[in-house]
Coordinates of N, CA and C in Angstrom, one line a residue:
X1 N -101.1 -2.8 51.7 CA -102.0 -3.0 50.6 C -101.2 -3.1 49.3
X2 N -101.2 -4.3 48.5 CA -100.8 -4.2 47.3 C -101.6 -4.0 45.9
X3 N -102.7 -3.2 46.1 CA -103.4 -2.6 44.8 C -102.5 -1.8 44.6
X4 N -101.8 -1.7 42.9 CA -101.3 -1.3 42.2 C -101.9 0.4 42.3
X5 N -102.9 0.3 42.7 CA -103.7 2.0 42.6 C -103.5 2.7 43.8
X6 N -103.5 2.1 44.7 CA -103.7 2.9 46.0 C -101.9 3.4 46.4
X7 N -102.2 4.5 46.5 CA -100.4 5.2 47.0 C -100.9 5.5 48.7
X8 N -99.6 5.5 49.6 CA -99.8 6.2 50.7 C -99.0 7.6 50.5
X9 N -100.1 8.6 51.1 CA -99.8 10.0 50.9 C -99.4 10.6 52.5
X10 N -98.1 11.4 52.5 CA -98.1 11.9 53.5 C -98.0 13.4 53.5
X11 N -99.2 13.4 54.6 CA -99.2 15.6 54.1 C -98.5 16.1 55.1
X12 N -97.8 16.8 55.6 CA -97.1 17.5 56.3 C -97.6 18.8 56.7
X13 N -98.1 19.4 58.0 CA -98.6 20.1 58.2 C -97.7 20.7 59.6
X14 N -97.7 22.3 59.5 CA -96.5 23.1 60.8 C -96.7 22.5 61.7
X15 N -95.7 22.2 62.3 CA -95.9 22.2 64.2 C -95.2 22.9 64.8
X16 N -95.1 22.9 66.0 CA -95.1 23.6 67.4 C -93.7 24.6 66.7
X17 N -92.9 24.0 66.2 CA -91.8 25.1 66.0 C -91.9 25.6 64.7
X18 N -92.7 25.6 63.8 CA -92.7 26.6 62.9 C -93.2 28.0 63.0
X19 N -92.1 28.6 62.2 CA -92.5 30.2 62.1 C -93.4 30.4 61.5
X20 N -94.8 30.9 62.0 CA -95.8 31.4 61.1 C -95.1 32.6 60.6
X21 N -95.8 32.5 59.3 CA -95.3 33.6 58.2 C -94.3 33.8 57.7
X22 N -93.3 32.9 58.1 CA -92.0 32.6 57.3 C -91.6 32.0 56.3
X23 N -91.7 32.1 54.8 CA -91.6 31.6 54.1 C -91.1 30.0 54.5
X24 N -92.0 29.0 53.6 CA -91.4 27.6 53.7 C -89.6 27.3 53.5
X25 N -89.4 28.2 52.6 CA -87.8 27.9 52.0 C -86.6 28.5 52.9
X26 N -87.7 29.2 54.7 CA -86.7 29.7 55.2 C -87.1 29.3 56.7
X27 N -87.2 28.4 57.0 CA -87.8 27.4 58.5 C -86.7 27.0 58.5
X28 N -86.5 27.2 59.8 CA -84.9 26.5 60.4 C -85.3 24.5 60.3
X29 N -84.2 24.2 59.4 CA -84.4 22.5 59.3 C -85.4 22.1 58.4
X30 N -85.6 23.0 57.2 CA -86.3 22.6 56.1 C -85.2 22.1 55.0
X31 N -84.2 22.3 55.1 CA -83.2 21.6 54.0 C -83.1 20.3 54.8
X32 N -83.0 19.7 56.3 CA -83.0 18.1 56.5 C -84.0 17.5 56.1
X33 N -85.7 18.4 55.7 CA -86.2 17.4 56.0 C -86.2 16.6 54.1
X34 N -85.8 17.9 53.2 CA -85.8 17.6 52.0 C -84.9 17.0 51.8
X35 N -83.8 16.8 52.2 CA -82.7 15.7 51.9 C -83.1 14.3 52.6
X36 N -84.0 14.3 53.8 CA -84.6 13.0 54.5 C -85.4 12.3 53.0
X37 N -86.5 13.2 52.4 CA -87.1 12.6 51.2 C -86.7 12.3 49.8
X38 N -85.1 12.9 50.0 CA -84.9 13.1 48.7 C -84.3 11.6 48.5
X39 N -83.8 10.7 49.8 CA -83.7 9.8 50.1 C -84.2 8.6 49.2
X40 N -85.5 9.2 49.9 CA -86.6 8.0 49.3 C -86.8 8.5 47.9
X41 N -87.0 9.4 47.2 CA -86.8 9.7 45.9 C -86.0 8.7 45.1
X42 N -84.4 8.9 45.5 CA -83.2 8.3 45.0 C -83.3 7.1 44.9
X43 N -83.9 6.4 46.2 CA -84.5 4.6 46.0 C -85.8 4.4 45.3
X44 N -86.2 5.2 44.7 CA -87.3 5.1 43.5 C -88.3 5.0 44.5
X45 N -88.5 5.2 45.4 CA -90.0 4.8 46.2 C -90.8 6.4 46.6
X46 N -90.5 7.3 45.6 CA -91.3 8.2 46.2 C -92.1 8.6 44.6
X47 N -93.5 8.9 44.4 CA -93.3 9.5 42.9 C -93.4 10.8 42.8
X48 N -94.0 11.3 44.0 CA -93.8 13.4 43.9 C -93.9 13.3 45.2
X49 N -93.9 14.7 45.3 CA -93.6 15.6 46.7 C -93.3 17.1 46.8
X50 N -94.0 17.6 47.3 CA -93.6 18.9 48.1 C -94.9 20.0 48.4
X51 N -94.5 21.0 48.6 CA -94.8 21.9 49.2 C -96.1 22.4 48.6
X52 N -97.5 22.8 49.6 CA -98.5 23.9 49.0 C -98.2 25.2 49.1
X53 N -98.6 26.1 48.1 CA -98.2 27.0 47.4 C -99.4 27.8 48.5
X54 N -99.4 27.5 50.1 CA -100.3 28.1 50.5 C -99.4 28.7 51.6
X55 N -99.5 30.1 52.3 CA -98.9 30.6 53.7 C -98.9 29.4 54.5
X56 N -98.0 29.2 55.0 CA -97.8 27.9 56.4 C -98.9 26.7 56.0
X57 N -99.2 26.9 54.4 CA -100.1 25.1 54.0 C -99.5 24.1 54.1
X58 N -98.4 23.5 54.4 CA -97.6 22.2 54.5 C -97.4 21.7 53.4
X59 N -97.1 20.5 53.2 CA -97.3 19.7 51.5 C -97.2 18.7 52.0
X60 N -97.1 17.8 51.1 CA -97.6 16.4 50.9 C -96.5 15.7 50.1
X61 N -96.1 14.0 50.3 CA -95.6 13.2 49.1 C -96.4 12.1 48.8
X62 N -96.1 11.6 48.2 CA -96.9 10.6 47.6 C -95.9 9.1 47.4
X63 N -96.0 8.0 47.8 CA -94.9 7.1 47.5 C -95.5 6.3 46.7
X64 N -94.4 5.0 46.2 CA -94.7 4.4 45.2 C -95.4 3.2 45.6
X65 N -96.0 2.9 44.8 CA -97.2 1.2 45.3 C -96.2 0.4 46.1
X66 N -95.3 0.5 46.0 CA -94.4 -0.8 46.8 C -93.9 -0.4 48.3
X67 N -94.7 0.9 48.7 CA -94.2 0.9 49.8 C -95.4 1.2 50.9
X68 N -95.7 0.2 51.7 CA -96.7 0.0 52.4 C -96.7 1.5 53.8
X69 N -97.6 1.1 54.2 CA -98.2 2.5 55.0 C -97.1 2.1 56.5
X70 N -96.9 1.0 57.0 CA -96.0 1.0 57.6 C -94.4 1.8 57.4
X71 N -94.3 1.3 56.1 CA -92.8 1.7 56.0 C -92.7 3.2 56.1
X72 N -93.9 3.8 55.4 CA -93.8 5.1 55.1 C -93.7 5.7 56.3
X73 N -94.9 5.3 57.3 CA -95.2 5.8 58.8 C -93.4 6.0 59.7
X74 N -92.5 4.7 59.8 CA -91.3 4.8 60.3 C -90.6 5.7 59.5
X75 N -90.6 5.9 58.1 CA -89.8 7.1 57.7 C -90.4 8.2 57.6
X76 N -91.8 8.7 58.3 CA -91.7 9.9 58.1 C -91.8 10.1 59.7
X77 N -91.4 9.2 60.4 CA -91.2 9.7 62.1 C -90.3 9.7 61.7
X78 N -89.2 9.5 61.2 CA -87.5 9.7 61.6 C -87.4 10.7 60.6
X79 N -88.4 11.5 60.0 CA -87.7 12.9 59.2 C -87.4 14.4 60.6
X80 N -86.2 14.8 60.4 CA -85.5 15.0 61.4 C -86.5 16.5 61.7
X81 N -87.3 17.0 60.6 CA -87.9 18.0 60.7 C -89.6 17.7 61.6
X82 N -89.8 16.4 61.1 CA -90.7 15.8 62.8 C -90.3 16.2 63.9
X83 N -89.4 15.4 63.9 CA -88.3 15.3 65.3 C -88.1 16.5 66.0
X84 N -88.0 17.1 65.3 CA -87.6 19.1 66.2 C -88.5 19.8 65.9
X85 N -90.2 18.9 65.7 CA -91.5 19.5 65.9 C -91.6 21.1 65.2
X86 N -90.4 20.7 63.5 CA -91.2 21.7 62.6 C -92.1 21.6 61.7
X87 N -92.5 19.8 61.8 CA -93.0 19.8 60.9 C -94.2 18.3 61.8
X88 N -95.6 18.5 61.5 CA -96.5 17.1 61.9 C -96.9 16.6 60.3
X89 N -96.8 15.0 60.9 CA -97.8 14.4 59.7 C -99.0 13.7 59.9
X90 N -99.6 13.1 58.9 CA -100.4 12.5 58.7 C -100.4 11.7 57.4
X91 N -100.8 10.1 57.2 CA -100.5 9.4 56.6 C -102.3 9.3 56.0
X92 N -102.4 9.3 54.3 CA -103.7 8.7 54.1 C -103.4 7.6 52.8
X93 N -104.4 6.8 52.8 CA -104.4 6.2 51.8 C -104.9 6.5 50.3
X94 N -104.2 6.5 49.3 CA -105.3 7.5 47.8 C -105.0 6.3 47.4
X95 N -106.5 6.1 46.9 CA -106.7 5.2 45.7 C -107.2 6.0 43.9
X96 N -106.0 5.9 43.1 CA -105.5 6.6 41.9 C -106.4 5.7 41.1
X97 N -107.3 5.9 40.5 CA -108.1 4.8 39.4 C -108.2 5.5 38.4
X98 N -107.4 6.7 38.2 CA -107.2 7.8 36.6 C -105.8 7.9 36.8
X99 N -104.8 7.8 36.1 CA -103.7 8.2 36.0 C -103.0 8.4 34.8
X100 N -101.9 9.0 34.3 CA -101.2 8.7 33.2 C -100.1 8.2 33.6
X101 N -99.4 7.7 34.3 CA -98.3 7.3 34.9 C -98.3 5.6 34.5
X102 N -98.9 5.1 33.6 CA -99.0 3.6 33.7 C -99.7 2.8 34.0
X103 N -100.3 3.3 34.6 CA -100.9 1.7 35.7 C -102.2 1.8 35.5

């Protein structure tokens, strides 16, 4: 989709190996998965991300219009914290029609 409005959001929710009740900042393989996004940060294609401020709520990023739901879909299977089933996703589409960010 290239509407300027619509971001693809990916929320991240525990899987099979996360510690319930373990703080988020202390899950074995939560520093890969934030260095996996910090990636896409660094190449400008992410515009936020992280964590709900909820017991075992997962979080979410949000990327930038130029990166289609494909691309995001292959990089968030190769986040290594997928991979060792601490972490599942889910990809949605937001369409932003209020913003202060520009557009």
């Amino acid at each position: 989709m290239s509407d300027a409005k619509v971001r693809f959001v990916v929320f991240h929710h525990p899987g099979p190996q996360w510690q319930t009740g373990v703080d988020f900042r202390e899950q074995p393989g939560i520093g890969a998965h934030v260095g996996h996004y910090r990636q896409l940060l660094e190449r400008g294609q992410l515009e936020m991300g992280g964590p709900f401020l909820l017991p075992d709520g997962g979080g979410m990023m949000v990327a930038t219009p130029d990166v289609s739901h494909d691309e995001l879909a292959a990089f968030a299977t190769s986040d290594p914290a997928v991979q060792a089933g601490l972490l599942v996703f889910e990809i949605k589409p937001w369409y932003v029609p209020m913003s202060t960010l520009g557009n």
